[in-house]
Tab-separated table of C-alpha atoms in Angstrom:
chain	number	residue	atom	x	y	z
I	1	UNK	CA	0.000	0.000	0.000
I	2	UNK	CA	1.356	3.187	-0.478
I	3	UNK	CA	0.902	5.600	2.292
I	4	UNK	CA	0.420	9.144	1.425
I	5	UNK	CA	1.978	12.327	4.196
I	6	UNK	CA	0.626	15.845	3.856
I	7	UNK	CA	2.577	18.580	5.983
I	8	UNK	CA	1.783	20.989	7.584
I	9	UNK	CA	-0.990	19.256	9.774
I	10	UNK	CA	-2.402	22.624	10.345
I	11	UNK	CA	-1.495	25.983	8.126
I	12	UNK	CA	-2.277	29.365	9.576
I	13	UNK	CA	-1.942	32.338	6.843
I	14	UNK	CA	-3.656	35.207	6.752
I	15	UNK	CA	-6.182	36.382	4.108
I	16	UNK	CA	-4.203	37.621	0.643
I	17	UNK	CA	-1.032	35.101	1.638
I	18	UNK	CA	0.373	32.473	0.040
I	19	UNK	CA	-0.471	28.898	0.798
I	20	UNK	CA	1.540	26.125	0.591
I	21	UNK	CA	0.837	22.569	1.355
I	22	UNK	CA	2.555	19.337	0.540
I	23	UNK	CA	2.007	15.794	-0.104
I	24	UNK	CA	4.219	12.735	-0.285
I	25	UNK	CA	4.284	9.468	-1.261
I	26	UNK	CA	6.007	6.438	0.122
I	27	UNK	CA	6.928	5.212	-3.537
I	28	UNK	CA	6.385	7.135	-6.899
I	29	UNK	CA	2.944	7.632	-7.726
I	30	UNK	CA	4.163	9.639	-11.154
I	31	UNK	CA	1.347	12.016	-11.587
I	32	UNK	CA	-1.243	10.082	-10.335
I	33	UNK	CA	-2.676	12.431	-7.654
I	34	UNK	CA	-5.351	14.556	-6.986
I	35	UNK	CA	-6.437	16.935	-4.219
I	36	UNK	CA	-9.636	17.761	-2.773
I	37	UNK	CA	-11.258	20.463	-0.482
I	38	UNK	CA	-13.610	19.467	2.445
I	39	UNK	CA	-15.561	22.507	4.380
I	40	UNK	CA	-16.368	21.434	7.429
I	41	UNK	CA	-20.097	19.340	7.100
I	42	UNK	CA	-19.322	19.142	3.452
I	43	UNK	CA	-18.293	16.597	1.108
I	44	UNK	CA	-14.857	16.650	-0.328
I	45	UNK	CA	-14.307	19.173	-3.588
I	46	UNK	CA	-11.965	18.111	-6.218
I	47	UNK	CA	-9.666	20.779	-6.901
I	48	UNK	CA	-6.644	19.306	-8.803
I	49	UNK	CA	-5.976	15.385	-10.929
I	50	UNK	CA	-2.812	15.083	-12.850
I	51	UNK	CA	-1.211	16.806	-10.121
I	52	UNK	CA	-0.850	19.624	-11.750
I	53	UNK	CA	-4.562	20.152	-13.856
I	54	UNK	CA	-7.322	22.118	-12.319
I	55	UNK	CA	-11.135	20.646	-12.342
I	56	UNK	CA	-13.592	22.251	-13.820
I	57	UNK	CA	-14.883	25.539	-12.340
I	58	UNK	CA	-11.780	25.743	-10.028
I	59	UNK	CA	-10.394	29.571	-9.551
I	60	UNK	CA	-6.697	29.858	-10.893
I	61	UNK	CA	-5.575	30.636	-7.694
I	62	UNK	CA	-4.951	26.724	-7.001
I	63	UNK	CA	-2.596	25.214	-8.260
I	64	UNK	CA	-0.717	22.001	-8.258
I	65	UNK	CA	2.874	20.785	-9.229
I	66	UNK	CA	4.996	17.897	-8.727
I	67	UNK	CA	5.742	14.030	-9.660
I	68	UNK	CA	7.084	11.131	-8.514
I	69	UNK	CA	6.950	11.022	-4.828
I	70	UNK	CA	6.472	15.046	-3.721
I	71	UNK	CA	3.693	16.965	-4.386
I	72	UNK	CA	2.737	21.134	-3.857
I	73	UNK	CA	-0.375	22.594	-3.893
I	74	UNK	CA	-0.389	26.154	-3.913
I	75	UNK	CA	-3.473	28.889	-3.236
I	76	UNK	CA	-1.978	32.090	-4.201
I	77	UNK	CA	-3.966	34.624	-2.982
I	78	UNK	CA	-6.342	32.386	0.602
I	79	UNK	CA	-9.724	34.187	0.406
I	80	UNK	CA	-12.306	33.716	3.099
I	81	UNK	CA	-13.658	30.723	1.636
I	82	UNK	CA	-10.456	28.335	1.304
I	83	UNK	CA	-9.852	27.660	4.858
I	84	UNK	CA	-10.803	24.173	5.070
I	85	UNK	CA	-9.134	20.978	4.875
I	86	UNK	CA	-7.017	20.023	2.024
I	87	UNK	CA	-6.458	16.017	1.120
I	88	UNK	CA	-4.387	14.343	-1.707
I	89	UNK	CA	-5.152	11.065	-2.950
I	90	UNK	CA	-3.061	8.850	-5.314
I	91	UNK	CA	-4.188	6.670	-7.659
I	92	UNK	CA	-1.415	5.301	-8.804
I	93	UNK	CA	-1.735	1.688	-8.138
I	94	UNK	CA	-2.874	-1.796	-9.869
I	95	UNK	CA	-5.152	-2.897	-9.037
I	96	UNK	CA	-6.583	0.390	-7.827
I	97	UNK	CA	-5.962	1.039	-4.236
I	98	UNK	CA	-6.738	4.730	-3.428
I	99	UNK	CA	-5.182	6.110	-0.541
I	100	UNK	CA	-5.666	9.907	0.918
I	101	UNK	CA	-3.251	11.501	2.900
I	102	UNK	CA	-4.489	12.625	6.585
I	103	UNK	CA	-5.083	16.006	5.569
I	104	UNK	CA	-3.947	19.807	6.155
I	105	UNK	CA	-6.471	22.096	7.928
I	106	UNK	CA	-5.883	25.612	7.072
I	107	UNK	CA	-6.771	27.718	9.289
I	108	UNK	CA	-7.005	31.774	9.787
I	109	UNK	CA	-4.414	33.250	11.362
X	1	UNK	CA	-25.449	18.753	-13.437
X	2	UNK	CA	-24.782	14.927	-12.152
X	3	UNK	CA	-25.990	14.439	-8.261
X	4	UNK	CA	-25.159	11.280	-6.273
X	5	UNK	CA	-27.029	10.941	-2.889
X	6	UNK	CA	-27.041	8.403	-0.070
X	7	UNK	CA	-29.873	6.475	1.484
X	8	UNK	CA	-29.880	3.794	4.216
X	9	UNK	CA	-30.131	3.384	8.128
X	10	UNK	CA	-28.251	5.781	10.229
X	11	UNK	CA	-27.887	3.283	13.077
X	12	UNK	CA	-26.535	-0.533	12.962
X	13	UNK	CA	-26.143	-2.766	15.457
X	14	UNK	CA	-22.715	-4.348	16.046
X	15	UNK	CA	-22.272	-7.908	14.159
X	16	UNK	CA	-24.842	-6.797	11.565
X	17	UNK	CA	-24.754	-5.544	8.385
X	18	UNK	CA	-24.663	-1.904	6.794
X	19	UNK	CA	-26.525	-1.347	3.787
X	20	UNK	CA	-26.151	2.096	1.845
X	21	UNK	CA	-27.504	2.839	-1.561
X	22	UNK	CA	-26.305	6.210	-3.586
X	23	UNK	CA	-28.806	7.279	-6.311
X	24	UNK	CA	-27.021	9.044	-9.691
X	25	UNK	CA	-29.447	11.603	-11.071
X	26	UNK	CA	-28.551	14.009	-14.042
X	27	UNK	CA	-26.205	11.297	-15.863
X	28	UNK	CA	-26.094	7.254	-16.785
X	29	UNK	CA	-24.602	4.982	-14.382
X	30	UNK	CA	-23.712	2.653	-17.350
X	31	UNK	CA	-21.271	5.547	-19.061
X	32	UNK	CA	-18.145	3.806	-19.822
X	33	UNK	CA	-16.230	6.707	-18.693
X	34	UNK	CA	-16.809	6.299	-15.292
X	35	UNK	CA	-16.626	3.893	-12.087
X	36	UNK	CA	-18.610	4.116	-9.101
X	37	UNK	CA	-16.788	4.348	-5.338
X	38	UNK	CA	-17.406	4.189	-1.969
X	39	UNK	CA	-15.153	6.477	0.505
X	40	UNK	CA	-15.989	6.568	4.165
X	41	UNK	CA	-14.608	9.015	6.625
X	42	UNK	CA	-14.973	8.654	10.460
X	43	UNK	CA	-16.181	11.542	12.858
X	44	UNK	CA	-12.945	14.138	12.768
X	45	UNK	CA	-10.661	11.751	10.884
X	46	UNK	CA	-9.494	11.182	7.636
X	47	UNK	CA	-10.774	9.582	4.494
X	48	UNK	CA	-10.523	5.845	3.420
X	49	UNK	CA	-11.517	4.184	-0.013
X	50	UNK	CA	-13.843	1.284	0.523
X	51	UNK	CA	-14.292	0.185	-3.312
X	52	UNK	CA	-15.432	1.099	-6.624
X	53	UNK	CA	-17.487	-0.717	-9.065
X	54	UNK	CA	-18.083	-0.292	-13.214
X	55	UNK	CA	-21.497	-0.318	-14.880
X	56	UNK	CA	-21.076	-3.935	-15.917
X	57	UNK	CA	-20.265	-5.449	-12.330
X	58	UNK	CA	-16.715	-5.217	-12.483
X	59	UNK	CA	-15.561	-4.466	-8.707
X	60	UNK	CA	-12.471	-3.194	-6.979
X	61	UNK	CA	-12.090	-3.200	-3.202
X	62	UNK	CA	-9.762	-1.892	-0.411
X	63	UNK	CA	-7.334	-5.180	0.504
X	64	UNK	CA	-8.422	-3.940	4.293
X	65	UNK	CA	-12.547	-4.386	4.271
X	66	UNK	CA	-12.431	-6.727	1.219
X	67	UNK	CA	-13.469	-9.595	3.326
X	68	UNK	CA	-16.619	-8.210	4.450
X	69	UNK	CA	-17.342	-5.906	1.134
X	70	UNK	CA	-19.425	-5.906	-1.397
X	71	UNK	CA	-20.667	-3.154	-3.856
X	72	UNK	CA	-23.306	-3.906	-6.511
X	73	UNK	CA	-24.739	-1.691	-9.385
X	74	UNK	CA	-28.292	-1.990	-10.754
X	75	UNK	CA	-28.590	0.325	-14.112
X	76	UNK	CA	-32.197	-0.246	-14.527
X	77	UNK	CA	-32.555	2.100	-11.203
X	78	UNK	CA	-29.212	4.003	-11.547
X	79	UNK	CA	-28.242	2.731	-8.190
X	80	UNK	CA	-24.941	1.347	-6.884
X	81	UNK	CA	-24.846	0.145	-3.332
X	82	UNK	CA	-23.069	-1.172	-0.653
X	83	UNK	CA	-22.780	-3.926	1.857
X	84	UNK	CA	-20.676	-3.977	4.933
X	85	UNK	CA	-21.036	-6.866	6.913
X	86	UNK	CA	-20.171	-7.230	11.128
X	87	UNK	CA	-19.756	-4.217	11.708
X	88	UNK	CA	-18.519	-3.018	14.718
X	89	UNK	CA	-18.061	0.682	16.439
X	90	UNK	CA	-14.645	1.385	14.284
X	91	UNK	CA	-17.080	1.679	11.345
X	92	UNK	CA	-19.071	4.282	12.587
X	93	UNK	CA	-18.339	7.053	10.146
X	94	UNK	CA	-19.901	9.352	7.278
X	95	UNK	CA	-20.247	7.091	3.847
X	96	UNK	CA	-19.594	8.825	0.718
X	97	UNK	CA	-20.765	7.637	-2.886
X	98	UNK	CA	-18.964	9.648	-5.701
X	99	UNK	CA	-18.325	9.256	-8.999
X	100	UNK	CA	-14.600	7.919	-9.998
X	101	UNK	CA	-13.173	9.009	-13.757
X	102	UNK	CA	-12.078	5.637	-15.860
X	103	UNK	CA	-9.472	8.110	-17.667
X	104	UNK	CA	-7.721	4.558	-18.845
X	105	UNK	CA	-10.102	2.308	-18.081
X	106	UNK	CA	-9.688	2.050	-14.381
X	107	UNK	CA	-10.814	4.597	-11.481
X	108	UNK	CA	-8.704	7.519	-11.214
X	109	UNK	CA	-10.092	10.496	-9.181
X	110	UNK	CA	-13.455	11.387	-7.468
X	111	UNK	CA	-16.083	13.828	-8.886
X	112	UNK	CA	-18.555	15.064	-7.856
X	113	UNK	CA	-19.163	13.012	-4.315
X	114	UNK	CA	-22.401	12.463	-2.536
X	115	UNK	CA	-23.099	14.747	0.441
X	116	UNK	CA	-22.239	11.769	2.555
X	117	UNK	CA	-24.717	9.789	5.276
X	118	UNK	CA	-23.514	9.249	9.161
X	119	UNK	CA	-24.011	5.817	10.153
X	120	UNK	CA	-23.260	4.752	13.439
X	121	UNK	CA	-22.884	1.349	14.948
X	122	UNK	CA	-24.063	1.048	18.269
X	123	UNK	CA	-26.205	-1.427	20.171
């Protein structure tokens, strides 16, 4: 199974900063990866697949990068409605075993 | 706009079995595009893949609950459901049905996702 890390746990930035969170993987999941955004009662969102390609209807302020084993994603600008928890997911394996990492709350600082 | 939504008891007993059903509305169930998944999360912890199933019947499961699994599609209703069986209180959490994208033929990523049901086991 690969096991998936996220880091920070928690992320305090203030509105108008810079976010970045990160992901790993315990083996190379090449760009097999996603990310999602839960609100708290709320399903996860997708934000990012492909590591690096936004879903649909997803503000170009995310964005994703990395391969292999390290992954970034990046909210340029945190407005009001982007603190919430932040999960990646590979999908990397066969046959499919999905794992998420445990997550990054970002929080107002 | 494609919806998923859960249905099914929010309360099992221990040793029985949970039984969830997510309705697709606004899209086909049989697209070949897609799989079908189950994702549970427990209260204030993270979120764990349970399976995912293609129109036809074709079903992958999490090594961990494979043994007590099993998802099922029926196209005629647009339904895909799940079966846990003895359950105990470690699978008390929300359920989520979502949608997985087949990009090459097997599940990828999840989208859109249910709005997820709280079952809790408890006697």
């Amino acid at each position: 199974e690969i096991v998936m890390t996220q880091s920070p746990a928690t992320l305090s930035v203030s509105p108008g900063e810079r976010a970045t969170l990160s992901c790993r993987a315990s083996q190379s999941v090449s760009s097999n990866l996603a990310w999602y955004q839960q609100k708290p009662g709320q399903a996860p969102r997708l934000l990012i697949y492909g590591a690096s390609t936004r879903a649909t209807g997803i503000p170009a302020r995310f964005s994703g990068s990395g391969s292999g084993t390290e992954f970034t994603l990046t909210i340029s600008s945190l407005q009001s409605e982007d603190f919430a928890v932040y999960y990646c997911q590979q999908y990397n394996n066969w046959p499919p075993l999905f794992t998420f990492g445990p997550g990054t709350k970002v929080d107002i600082k | 706009q494609l919806q998923l939504q859960e249905s099914g008891p929010g309360l099992v007993k221990p040793s029985e079995t949970l039984s969830l059903t997510c309705t697709v509305s606004g899209g086909s169930i049989s697209s070949s595009s897609y799989y079908w998944g189950w994702i549970r999360q427990p209260p204030g912890k993270g979120l764990e893949w349970i399976g995912s199933i293609y129109y036809s019947g074709s079903t992958y499961y999490n090594p961990s609950l494979k043994s007590r699994v099993t998802i099922s599609v029926d196209t005629s209703k647009n339904q895909f459901s799940l079966k846990l069986s003895s359950v105990t209180a470690a699978d008390t959490a929300v359920y989520y049905c979502a949608r997985a994208v087949a990009a090459a033929g097997y599940p990828d990523w999840f989208d859109p996702w249910g709005q997820g049901t709280l079952v809790t086991v408890s006697s």
